[in-house]
Short mmCIF file of N, CA and C in Angstrom, two decimals:
data_model
loop_
_atom_site.label_atom_id
_atom_site.label_comp_id
_atom_site.label_asym_id
_atom_site.label_seq_id
_atom_site.Cartn_x
_atom_site.Cartn_y
_atom_site.Cartn_z
N MET A 25 0.82 -1.18 0.00
CA MET A 25 0.00 0.00 0.00
C MET A 25 0.88 1.26 0.00
N LEU A 26 1.93 1.26 0.81
CA LEU A 26 2.81 2.43 0.84
C LEU A 26 3.49 2.63 -0.51
N LEU A 27 3.91 1.53 -1.11
CA LEU A 27 4.57 1.62 -2.41
C LEU A 27 3.67 2.31 -3.42
N ASN A 28 2.41 1.94 -3.44
CA ASN A 28 1.47 2.55 -4.38
C ASN A 28 1.32 4.05 -4.14
N ARG A 29 1.41 4.48 -2.90
CA ARG A 29 1.21 5.89 -2.58
C ARG A 29 2.43 6.75 -2.91
N ILE A 30 3.62 6.16 -2.85
CA ILE A 30 4.81 6.96 -3.15
C ILE A 30 5.33 6.73 -4.57
N LYS A 31 4.83 5.71 -5.25
CA LYS A 31 5.33 5.33 -6.57
C LYS A 31 5.31 6.49 -7.55
N ASP A 32 4.19 7.18 -7.67
CA ASP A 32 4.09 8.27 -8.64
C ASP A 32 5.05 9.41 -8.32
N SER A 33 5.21 9.72 -7.05
CA SER A 33 6.12 10.80 -6.66
C SER A 33 7.56 10.46 -6.99
N VAL A 34 7.94 9.23 -6.74
CA VAL A 34 9.32 8.82 -6.95
C VAL A 34 9.58 8.49 -8.42
N ASP A 35 8.60 7.93 -9.09
CA ASP A 35 8.77 7.48 -10.48
C ASP A 35 9.22 8.60 -11.41
N VAL A 36 8.71 9.80 -11.20
CA VAL A 36 9.08 10.92 -12.07
C VAL A 36 10.54 11.35 -11.84
N GLN A 37 11.13 10.95 -10.72
CA GLN A 37 12.51 11.31 -10.42
C GLN A 37 13.52 10.33 -11.03
N LEU A 38 13.05 9.15 -11.44
CA LEU A 38 13.95 8.11 -11.94
C LEU A 38 14.24 8.28 -13.42
N ARG A 39 15.45 7.92 -13.81
CA ARG A 39 15.81 7.95 -15.22
C ARG A 39 15.10 6.81 -15.95
N ASP A 40 14.95 6.94 -17.26
CA ASP A 40 14.32 5.89 -18.05
C ASP A 40 15.10 4.58 -17.95
N GLN A 41 16.41 4.66 -17.76
CA GLN A 41 17.23 3.46 -17.70
C GLN A 41 17.03 2.68 -16.41
N GLN A 42 16.47 3.30 -15.39
CA GLN A 42 16.24 2.63 -14.12
C GLN A 42 15.16 1.57 -14.31
N ALA A 43 15.48 0.33 -14.00
CA ALA A 43 14.53 -0.75 -14.22
C ALA A 43 14.08 -1.44 -12.94
N GLY A 44 14.89 -1.40 -11.90
CA GLY A 44 14.55 -2.10 -10.68
C GLY A 44 13.28 -1.60 -10.03
N PHE A 45 12.44 -2.52 -9.59
CA PHE A 45 11.21 -2.22 -8.87
C PHE A 45 10.21 -1.40 -9.68
N ARG A 46 10.23 -1.59 -10.99
CA ARG A 46 9.25 -0.91 -11.85
C ARG A 46 8.47 -1.98 -12.59
N ASN A 47 7.14 -1.85 -12.55
CA ASN A 47 6.27 -2.87 -13.11
C ASN A 47 6.48 -3.12 -14.59
N ASP A 48 6.74 -2.06 -15.34
CA ASP A 48 6.82 -2.20 -16.79
C ASP A 48 8.22 -2.52 -17.30
N ARG A 49 9.14 -2.86 -16.42
CA ARG A 49 10.52 -3.16 -16.81
C ARG A 49 10.83 -4.60 -16.42
N LEU A 50 10.96 -5.45 -17.42
CA LEU A 50 11.20 -6.87 -17.18
C LEU A 50 12.70 -7.16 -17.11
N CYS A 51 13.05 -8.14 -16.34
CA CYS A 51 14.44 -8.57 -16.24
C CYS A 51 14.96 -9.03 -17.60
N THR A 52 14.11 -9.71 -18.35
CA THR A 52 14.53 -10.20 -19.68
C THR A 52 14.84 -9.05 -20.62
N ASP A 53 14.13 -7.93 -20.48
CA ASP A 53 14.43 -6.75 -21.30
C ASP A 53 15.82 -6.21 -20.98
N GLN A 54 16.17 -6.20 -19.71
CA GLN A 54 17.48 -5.70 -19.31
C GLN A 54 18.59 -6.63 -19.79
N ILE A 55 18.35 -7.92 -19.74
CA ILE A 55 19.33 -8.89 -20.25
C ILE A 55 19.51 -8.71 -21.74
N ALA A 56 18.42 -8.52 -22.46
CA ALA A 56 18.50 -8.31 -23.92
C ALA A 56 19.29 -7.04 -24.24
N ALA A 57 19.05 -5.98 -23.50
CA ALA A 57 19.78 -4.73 -23.72
C ALA A 57 21.27 -4.92 -23.46
N LEU A 58 21.60 -5.64 -22.41
CA LEU A 58 23.00 -5.91 -22.09
C LEU A 58 23.67 -6.73 -23.19
N ARG A 59 22.96 -7.71 -23.71
CA ARG A 59 23.52 -8.53 -24.80
C ARG A 59 23.78 -7.70 -26.04
N ILE A 60 22.88 -6.79 -26.36
CA ILE A 60 23.07 -5.91 -27.52
C ILE A 60 24.31 -5.05 -27.32
N ILE A 61 24.47 -4.50 -26.13
CA ILE A 61 25.65 -3.68 -25.84
C ILE A 61 26.92 -4.51 -25.98
N MET A 62 26.90 -5.74 -25.48
CA MET A 62 28.06 -6.62 -25.58
C MET A 62 28.38 -6.94 -27.04
N GLU A 63 27.35 -7.22 -27.82
CA GLU A 63 27.55 -7.53 -29.24
C GLU A 63 28.11 -6.33 -29.99
N GLN A 64 27.60 -5.13 -29.70
CA GLN A 64 28.11 -3.93 -30.35
C GLN A 64 29.56 -3.67 -29.97
N SER A 65 29.90 -3.92 -28.74
CA SER A 65 31.28 -3.73 -28.29
C SER A 65 32.22 -4.65 -29.07
N THR A 66 31.80 -5.89 -29.25
CA THR A 66 32.60 -6.84 -30.03
C THR A 66 32.69 -6.40 -31.48
N GLU A 67 31.56 -6.01 -32.05
CA GLU A 67 31.51 -5.58 -33.45
C GLU A 67 32.40 -4.36 -33.68
N TRP A 68 32.41 -3.44 -32.76
CA TRP A 68 33.18 -2.20 -32.90
C TRP A 68 34.61 -2.35 -32.37
N ASN A 69 34.93 -3.55 -31.88
CA ASN A 69 36.26 -3.83 -31.34
C ASN A 69 36.64 -2.81 -30.25
N SER A 70 35.70 -2.54 -29.37
CA SER A 70 35.95 -1.59 -28.29
C SER A 70 35.89 -2.30 -26.94
N SER A 71 36.59 -1.74 -25.97
CA SER A 71 36.58 -2.31 -24.63
C SER A 71 35.23 -2.08 -23.96
N LEU A 72 34.83 -3.03 -23.17
CA LEU A 72 33.58 -2.91 -22.43
C LEU A 72 33.81 -3.41 -21.02
N TYR A 73 33.42 -2.63 -20.05
CA TYR A 73 33.53 -3.02 -18.65
C TYR A 73 32.13 -3.06 -18.06
N ILE A 74 31.82 -4.16 -17.42
CA ILE A 74 30.49 -4.34 -16.82
C ILE A 74 30.69 -4.54 -15.33
N ASN A 75 29.89 -3.85 -14.54
CA ASN A 75 29.99 -3.93 -13.10
C ASN A 75 28.61 -4.19 -12.51
N PHE A 76 28.50 -5.19 -11.67
CA PHE A 76 27.25 -5.48 -10.98
C PHE A 76 27.48 -5.22 -9.49
N ILE A 77 26.58 -4.47 -8.89
CA ILE A 77 26.73 -4.09 -7.49
C ILE A 77 25.59 -4.70 -6.69
N ASP A 78 25.94 -5.35 -5.59
CA ASP A 78 24.95 -5.93 -4.68
C ASP A 78 24.64 -4.90 -3.60
N TYR A 79 23.43 -4.38 -3.64
CA TYR A 79 23.03 -3.37 -2.67
C TYR A 79 22.31 -3.99 -1.47
N GLY A 80 22.48 -5.25 -1.25
CA GLY A 80 21.77 -5.95 -0.18
C GLY A 80 21.88 -5.31 1.19
N LYS A 81 23.04 -4.79 1.54
CA LYS A 81 23.24 -4.18 2.86
C LYS A 81 23.28 -2.65 2.79
N ALA A 82 23.00 -2.10 1.63
CA ALA A 82 23.14 -0.65 1.45
C ALA A 82 22.24 0.15 2.37
N PHE A 83 21.08 -0.36 2.70
CA PHE A 83 20.13 0.42 3.47
C PHE A 83 20.32 0.28 4.98
N ASP A 84 21.32 -0.49 5.40
CA ASP A 84 21.63 -0.59 6.82
C ASP A 84 22.23 0.71 7.35
N ILE A 85 22.77 1.53 6.45
CA ILE A 85 23.47 2.74 6.88
C ILE A 85 22.78 4.01 6.39
N VAL A 86 21.50 3.94 6.11
CA VAL A 86 20.77 5.10 5.60
C VAL A 86 20.64 6.15 6.70
N ASN A 87 21.00 7.37 6.38
CA ASN A 87 20.83 8.49 7.29
C ASN A 87 19.36 8.91 7.22
N ARG A 88 18.66 8.78 8.32
CA ARG A 88 17.22 9.02 8.31
C ARG A 88 16.86 10.49 8.05
N THR A 89 17.70 11.40 8.49
CA THR A 89 17.45 12.83 8.22
C THR A 89 17.54 13.10 6.72
N THR A 90 18.55 12.54 6.09
CA THR A 90 18.71 12.70 4.64
C THR A 90 17.57 12.02 3.90
N LEU A 91 17.17 10.84 4.36
CA LEU A 91 16.06 10.14 3.73
C LEU A 91 14.78 10.97 3.81
N ARG A 92 14.53 11.57 4.96
CA ARG A 92 13.34 12.43 5.12
C ARG A 92 13.37 13.58 4.12
N LYS A 93 14.52 14.25 4.02
CA LYS A 93 14.66 15.37 3.09
C LYS A 93 14.45 14.92 1.64
N LEU A 94 15.01 13.78 1.30
CA LEU A 94 14.88 13.26 -0.06
C LEU A 94 13.44 12.91 -0.40
N LEU A 95 12.76 12.23 0.51
CA LEU A 95 11.36 11.87 0.27
C LEU A 95 10.49 13.11 0.13
N ARG A 96 10.72 14.10 0.96
CA ARG A 96 9.95 15.35 0.87
C ARG A 96 10.26 16.08 -0.43
N TYR A 97 11.52 16.07 -0.84
CA TYR A 97 11.92 16.70 -2.11
C TYR A 97 11.22 16.03 -3.29
N CYS A 98 11.03 14.71 -3.20
CA CYS A 98 10.37 13.95 -4.27
C CYS A 98 8.86 14.11 -4.24
N GLY A 99 8.34 14.83 -3.26
CA GLY A 99 6.91 15.08 -3.22
C GLY A 99 6.09 14.04 -2.48
N VAL A 100 6.75 13.19 -1.72
CA VAL A 100 6.03 12.18 -0.94
C VAL A 100 5.33 12.90 0.21
N PRO A 101 4.03 12.64 0.40
CA PRO A 101 3.29 13.31 1.48
C PRO A 101 3.91 13.04 2.86
N GLU A 102 3.85 14.04 3.72
CA GLU A 102 4.50 13.97 5.04
C GLU A 102 4.02 12.77 5.86
N ASN A 103 2.73 12.46 5.79
CA ASN A 103 2.24 11.32 6.58
C ASN A 103 2.85 10.00 6.10
N ILE A 104 3.10 9.88 4.82
CA ILE A 104 3.74 8.67 4.27
C ILE A 104 5.21 8.64 4.67
N VAL A 105 5.87 9.79 4.63
CA VAL A 105 7.27 9.89 5.06
C VAL A 105 7.38 9.42 6.51
N ASN A 106 6.47 9.88 7.36
CA ASN A 106 6.50 9.48 8.77
C ASN A 106 6.30 7.98 8.94
N ILE A 107 5.38 7.41 8.18
CA ILE A 107 5.15 5.96 8.27
C ILE A 107 6.41 5.20 7.88
N LEU A 108 7.03 5.61 6.78
CA LEU A 108 8.25 4.94 6.32
C LEU A 108 9.38 5.05 7.34
N LEU A 109 9.59 6.26 7.86
CA LEU A 109 10.68 6.45 8.81
C LEU A 109 10.40 5.76 10.14
N ASN A 110 9.15 5.72 10.56
CA ASN A 110 8.81 5.02 11.79
C ASN A 110 9.05 3.52 11.67
N SER A 111 8.99 3.00 10.45
CA SER A 111 9.24 1.57 10.26
C SER A 111 10.71 1.23 10.50
N TYR A 112 11.59 2.24 10.49
CA TYR A 112 13.01 2.04 10.76
C TYR A 112 13.33 2.05 12.25
N ASP A 113 12.41 2.50 13.09
CA ASP A 113 12.69 2.60 14.53
C ASP A 113 13.13 1.25 15.10
N GLY A 114 14.23 1.28 15.83
CA GLY A 114 14.74 0.06 16.45
C GLY A 114 15.62 -0.77 15.55
N LEU A 115 15.79 -0.37 14.30
CA LEU A 115 16.64 -1.13 13.38
C LEU A 115 18.04 -0.54 13.37
N ASN A 116 19.02 -1.39 13.18
CA ASN A 116 20.41 -0.94 13.07
C ASN A 116 20.90 -1.17 11.66
#
């Protein structure tokens, strides 16, 4: 329910290339795009570097003050911001 309420506010802030957690972006589409890039790199005889980052623990160190400012900047209603931040209470 919270995701649905903040989705529109946050969605306009994301680049078109952002695919994670978006309903209309399939994993297979991203794989196909990556394969095309790899094929073009080979065809053009150019170097290609690919990096995959695991963000699994990234949110353990989120600064809640910064998160509040960011959510408000993105237009997320204050009551939703409070619900989200209150869900972090007691977490390390």
